[in-house]
Structure formats: structure tokens, C-alpha cells
Amino acid sequence: GQQLNQSPQSMFIQEGEDVSMNCTSSSIFNTWLWYKQDPGEGPVLLIALYKAGELTSNGRLTAQFGITRKDSFLNISASIPSDVGIYFCAGQYSGAGSYQLTFGKGTKLSVIP
Amino acid sequence: DTEVTQTPKHLVMGMTNKKSLKCEQHMGHRAMYWYKQKAKKPPELMFVYSYEKLSINESVPSRFSPECPNSSLLNLHLHALQPEDSALYLCASSPRVTYNEQFFGPGTRLTVL
């Protein structure tokens, strides 16, 4: 099956710093999604990417769909305390009748005020 | 309405109990999903419904029984659960299984005693 490697596993940053996390796969994906999950809550969709090379922003968040279709990154600029949470990447390969999402293991972000 | 709602928020049950989790969406989505999430892990897919028909069952034990009464509702019936079934149960929906931008509900925190 497809596997996603998400890094880093965790990070501690100062408020105001920029953050970068990424996901890589051994297989190609047609769609990349980035989610944020707060403790005890469901994941919230942050950004969806559909085309290789696509760069999309949502406020202070920017995500890119890698040219090889095997990777994606998420950047957060000027971090604030409410950015704390677990960030998951998820990829979908629409081939051979399979449409399920494959999730990365998550990046736990801590922001020090 | 861009929300997926889930009830109850918390559920504690004994191993001999029968209970149900409920999920509702009014976004006109025709794909709905049940996931199980353990602490510090990504969501694990359990079931997929496409146009109210079960299309994927990820080898889930029969003590979990899904039901999709109509295009807006998804239930998960629970019977004779084990303590290791304690987890956050997440419902999600997407426009179609082939358009997999999934929106998650807040989850039901299940504790099996």
C-alpha cells in the first residue's frame, strides 16, 4: 500500500517564527490535503491541492503540490499561539478504483509565546 | 451549511451495551465515511458509503455495524465492544468518493469499560 512520510514529527517554535513541514510518498498522488486537528476535535481542512506544481495560500498558510506528485509541503508564516495542534497531510490516488485518503502520521506543533 | 455534526460528543459504555453514533451533513455530499482515531495517531478508515451504499469495509469487526438511512445521515451501531475499541470516532463527508475533499465532524469520544 501507499505510505506517507511526514516530517518533522514535532516542533517547538517561538511565536512569530515561520514553520515548514512536508510529506513525501513512494507513490504518486492526484490530490494532496492538509488538515489541522485540535485536541479532542475532528481534523479541519486547511488547504486542498489538485495539480502538480500548484501553490495555494489560505491566510498565513501556503501549501504546494510537488512537481513529481510524490510530495507536498505546508508553510505557516508568523506563527501565533492558536496555530498549536497536529497537522496531517493526506493524499489520494484515484487509480485502480481506489479513492481512499492515505494520511501522514502528523506533525505536532507547539508555539512558545 | 458546511458542517458535519456528530452525536453524542462523549459516550461511555459497558461491554454488553448496545449504542449508536450518529452523523449528519447537509452539504449535499454523496460520500460519507467512518474513521477510528487512537491518541497521537492519524485517522484509520473503517467504512465508506457512496450514494447510500456501503462501498468499503476495511475488515472492521462485526461488532461495528454501519447504516446509511439517507443521503444526509450516517449511523454506527455498536454492540459487545472491547476496551481496546475506546477511541475518537470521526465521521466525514465529501462530494463524491472520486472528489475526496473530506470534511470531518467533531468526533465522538468513546470509552468502553
Short mmCIF file of C-alpha atoms in Angstrom, two decimals:
data_model
loop_
_atom_site.label_atom_id
_atom_site.label_comp_id
_atom_site.label_asym_id
_atom_site.label_seq_id
_atom_site.Cartn_x
_atom_site.Cartn_y
_atom_site.Cartn_z
CA GLY A 1 0.00 0.00 0.00
CA GLN A 2 0.94 3.64 -0.26
CA GLN A 3 2.79 5.23 2.60
CA LEU A 4 3.31 8.85 3.52
CA ASN A 5 6.33 10.08 5.43
CA GLN A 6 5.51 13.30 7.27
CA SER A 7 8.21 15.36 8.93
CA PRO A 8 9.05 16.63 11.38
CA GLN A 9 7.11 14.56 13.95
CA SER A 10 7.04 17.51 16.31
CA MET A 11 8.38 21.02 16.53
CA PHE A 12 8.65 23.75 19.12
CA ILE A 13 8.86 27.30 17.80
CA GLN A 14 8.74 30.84 19.11
CA GLU A 15 5.67 32.92 18.40
CA GLY A 16 6.25 34.93 15.22
CA GLU A 17 8.52 32.36 13.59
CA ASP A 18 7.75 30.69 10.28
CA VAL A 19 7.06 26.94 10.16
CA SER A 20 7.59 24.39 7.43
CA MET A 21 6.51 20.74 7.31
CA ASN A 22 6.37 18.25 4.47
CA CYS A 23 5.12 14.91 3.29
CA THR A 24 6.76 12.53 0.86
CA SER A 25 5.47 9.38 -0.74
CA SER A 26 6.90 6.47 -2.67
CA SER A 27 3.88 6.66 -4.96
CA ILE A 28 2.22 9.45 -6.89
CA PHE A 29 -0.93 11.17 -5.70
CA ASN A 30 -3.60 13.10 -7.59
CA THR A 31 -4.72 15.14 -4.60
CA TRP A 32 -2.97 16.47 -1.50
CA LEU A 33 -4.91 17.72 1.51
CA TRP A 34 -3.64 19.42 4.66
CA TYR A 35 -5.62 19.21 7.91
CA LYS A 36 -5.20 20.68 11.40
CA GLN A 37 -6.55 18.87 14.45
CA ASP A 38 -7.01 20.36 17.91
CA PRO A 39 -7.13 18.00 20.92
CA GLY A 40 -10.46 16.16 21.16
CA GLU A 41 -11.76 17.66 17.91
CA GLY A 42 -12.05 16.47 14.33
CA PRO A 43 -9.50 17.45 11.67
CA VAL A 44 -10.22 20.72 9.90
CA LEU A 45 -9.38 21.01 6.21
CA LEU A 46 -6.87 23.81 5.64
CA ILE A 47 -5.82 23.53 2.01
CA ALA A 48 -6.58 21.20 -0.92
CA LEU A 49 -4.21 20.78 -3.89
CA TYR A 50 -5.17 19.16 -7.18
CA LYS A 51 -2.42 19.84 -9.73
CA ALA A 52 1.28 19.11 -9.77
CA GLY A 53 3.19 22.33 -9.10
CA GLU A 54 0.12 24.07 -7.65
CA LEU A 55 0.86 26.62 -4.93
CA THR A 56 -2.11 27.67 -2.81
CA SER A 57 -2.46 30.07 0.10
CA ASN A 58 -5.02 30.38 2.86
CA GLY A 59 -4.18 33.40 5.01
CA ARG A 60 -0.80 32.72 6.66
CA LEU A 61 -0.75 29.17 5.27
CA THR A 62 0.84 28.20 1.98
CA ALA A 63 0.97 24.69 0.55
CA GLN A 64 2.45 23.25 -2.62
CA PHE A 65 1.83 20.12 -4.64
CA GLY A 66 5.25 18.81 -5.70
CA ILE A 67 6.11 18.56 -9.38
CA THR A 68 6.83 14.83 -9.08
CA ARG A 69 3.37 14.35 -7.46
CA LYS A 70 5.14 12.49 -4.65
CA ASP A 71 5.46 15.30 -2.13
CA SER A 72 3.82 18.35 -0.63
CA PHE A 73 4.81 20.98 1.90
CA LEU A 74 2.91 23.32 4.21
CA ASN A 75 4.32 26.63 5.43
CA ILE A 76 2.89 28.75 8.22
CA SER A 77 4.17 32.31 8.43
CA ALA A 78 4.37 34.42 11.58
CA SER A 79 3.07 31.72 13.91
CA ILE A 80 0.64 32.56 16.69
CA PRO A 81 -0.41 30.56 19.78
CA SER A 82 -3.62 29.30 18.15
CA ASP A 83 -1.53 27.52 15.49
CA VAL A 84 -0.82 24.86 18.13
CA GLY A 85 -2.15 21.46 17.12
CA ILE A 86 -1.43 18.43 15.00
CA TYR A 87 -1.11 18.91 11.26
CA PHE A 88 -1.85 15.97 8.97
CA CYS A 89 -1.16 15.64 5.28
CA ALA A 90 -3.33 13.29 3.27
CA GLY A 91 -3.01 12.09 -0.28
CA GLN A 92 -5.40 10.48 -2.68
CA TYR A 93 -4.55 8.38 -5.68
CA SER A 94 -7.52 7.92 -7.99
CA GLY A 95 -6.40 4.78 -9.73
CA ALA A 96 -7.45 1.14 -9.92
CA GLY A 97 -10.78 2.07 -8.35
CA SER A 98 -9.17 3.21 -5.10
CA TYR A 99 -10.17 6.63 -3.83
CA GLN A 100 -9.21 6.44 -0.19
CA LEU A 101 -7.11 9.02 1.61
CA THR A 102 -3.69 8.00 2.91
CA PHE A 103 -2.73 10.02 5.99
CA GLY A 104 0.68 11.02 7.22
CA LYS A 105 1.45 10.41 10.90
CA GLY A 106 1.15 14.08 11.76
CA THR A 107 3.33 16.97 12.86
CA LYS A 108 2.69 18.24 16.37
CA LEU A 109 3.28 21.98 16.54
CA SER A 110 3.92 23.81 19.80
CA VAL A 111 4.21 27.60 19.84
CA ILE A 112 6.05 29.29 22.70
CA PRO A 113 4.60 32.75 23.43
CA ASP B 1 -24.32 24.78 5.84
CA THR B 2 -20.74 23.48 5.71
CA GLU B 3 -20.84 21.40 8.85
CA VAL B 4 -20.70 17.75 9.72
CA THR B 5 -22.35 17.14 13.09
CA GLN B 6 -21.89 14.13 15.34
CA THR B 7 -23.74 12.97 18.43
CA PRO B 8 -23.06 12.23 21.17
CA LYS B 9 -19.86 14.13 21.92
CA HIS B 10 -18.87 11.61 24.61
CA LEU B 11 -20.06 8.05 25.22
CA VAL B 12 -19.19 5.61 27.98
CA MET B 13 -20.48 2.08 27.59
CA GLY B 14 -20.03 -1.35 29.06
CA MET B 15 -19.00 -4.35 27.01
CA THR B 16 -22.55 -5.72 26.96
CA ASN B 17 -24.25 -2.49 25.93
CA LYS B 18 -25.71 -1.55 22.55
CA LYS B 19 -25.32 2.06 21.48
CA SER B 20 -25.30 4.11 18.28
CA LEU B 21 -23.25 7.01 16.99
CA LYS B 22 -24.92 9.48 14.67
CA CYS B 23 -23.58 11.74 11.94
CA GLU B 24 -25.36 14.30 9.78
CA GLN B 25 -24.40 16.59 6.92
CA HIS B 26 -26.45 18.94 4.77
CA MET B 27 -23.87 19.81 2.14
CA GLY B 28 -25.37 17.50 -0.48
CA HIS B 29 -22.35 15.23 -0.23
CA ARG B 30 -22.88 11.69 -1.54
CA ALA B 31 -19.90 10.04 0.13
CA MET B 32 -19.72 9.52 3.89
CA TYR B 33 -17.05 7.88 5.99
CA TRP B 34 -16.41 6.46 9.45
CA TYR B 35 -12.92 6.66 10.90
CA LYS B 36 -11.42 5.47 14.17
CA GLN B 37 -8.62 7.51 15.72
CA LYS B 38 -6.40 6.48 18.60
CA ALA B 39 -4.38 9.04 20.55
CA LYS B 40 -1.42 10.53 18.66
CA LYS B 41 -2.28 8.54 15.51
CA PRO B 42 -3.86 9.55 12.20
CA PRO B 43 -7.47 8.58 11.47
CA GLU B 44 -7.98 4.98 10.29
CA LEU B 45 -10.69 4.36 7.73
CA MET B 46 -13.45 1.97 8.78
CA PHE B 47 -16.30 2.31 6.30
CA VAL B 48 -17.17 4.25 3.14
CA TYR B 49 -20.67 4.87 1.85
CA SER B 50 -21.18 6.09 -1.69
CA TYR B 51 -24.70 7.12 -2.71
CA GLU B 52 -26.05 5.43 0.44
CA LYS B 53 -24.43 2.10 -0.44
CA LEU B 54 -21.58 0.56 1.53
CA SER B 55 -18.60 0.58 -0.81
CA ILE B 56 -15.68 -0.09 1.52
CA ASN B 57 -15.45 -2.08 4.76
CA GLU B 58 -11.86 -2.09 5.96
CA SER B 59 -12.07 -5.52 7.64
CA VAL B 60 -13.84 -4.00 10.62
CA PRO B 61 -15.13 -6.46 13.28
CA SER B 62 -18.85 -7.19 13.09
CA ARG B 63 -19.42 -5.58 16.49
CA PHE B 64 -19.36 -2.33 14.48
CA SER B 65 -22.36 -2.07 12.14
CA PRO B 66 -22.77 0.96 9.87
CA GLU B 67 -26.04 2.22 8.43
CA CYS B 68 -26.84 4.99 5.97
CA PRO B 69 -30.61 5.69 6.19
CA ASN B 70 -30.46 8.54 3.66
CA SER B 71 -28.00 10.82 1.91
CA SER B 72 -27.64 13.10 4.96
CA LEU B 73 -27.38 10.60 7.79
CA LEU B 74 -24.83 8.00 8.81
CA ASN B 75 -25.04 5.79 11.87
CA LEU B 76 -22.59 3.44 13.53
CA HIS B 77 -24.20 0.79 15.70
CA LEU B 78 -22.05 -0.62 18.48
CA HIS B 79 -22.54 -3.93 20.26
CA ALA B 80 -20.36 -6.04 22.55
CA LEU B 81 -17.37 -3.74 22.23
CA GLN B 82 -13.99 -4.34 23.82
CA PRO B 83 -11.94 -1.87 25.91
CA GLU B 84 -9.46 -1.59 23.03
CA ASP B 85 -12.28 -0.09 20.93
CA SER B 86 -12.06 3.06 23.04
CA ALA B 87 -11.10 5.86 20.66
CA LEU B 88 -12.29 9.02 18.92
CA TYR B 89 -14.77 8.06 16.18
CA LEU B 90 -14.87 10.52 13.34
CA CYS B 91 -17.45 10.94 10.60
CA ALA B 92 -16.54 12.68 7.37
CA SER B 93 -18.24 13.53 4.10
CA SER B 94 -17.10 14.53 0.61
CA PRO B 95 -18.97 15.46 -2.58
CA ARG B 96 -18.21 12.03 -4.07
CA VAL B 97 -15.66 9.27 -3.42
CA THR B 98 -13.87 10.46 -6.56
CA TYR B 99 -13.81 14.07 -5.30
CA ASN B 100 -12.24 13.40 -1.98
CA GLU B 101 -12.08 16.74 -0.21
CA GLN B 102 -13.31 15.29 3.08
CA PHE B 103 -14.89 17.39 5.80
CA PHE B 104 -14.78 15.91 9.28
CA GLY B 105 -17.19 16.16 12.17
CA PRO B 106 -16.01 16.91 15.74
CA GLY B 107 -16.00 13.22 16.66
CA THR B 108 -17.45 11.06 19.43
CA ARG B 109 -15.08 10.17 22.25
CA LEU B 110 -15.96 6.53 23.09
CA THR B 111 -14.84 4.81 26.28
CA VAL B 112 -15.58 1.11 26.70
CA LEU B 113 -15.40 -0.16 30.27
#
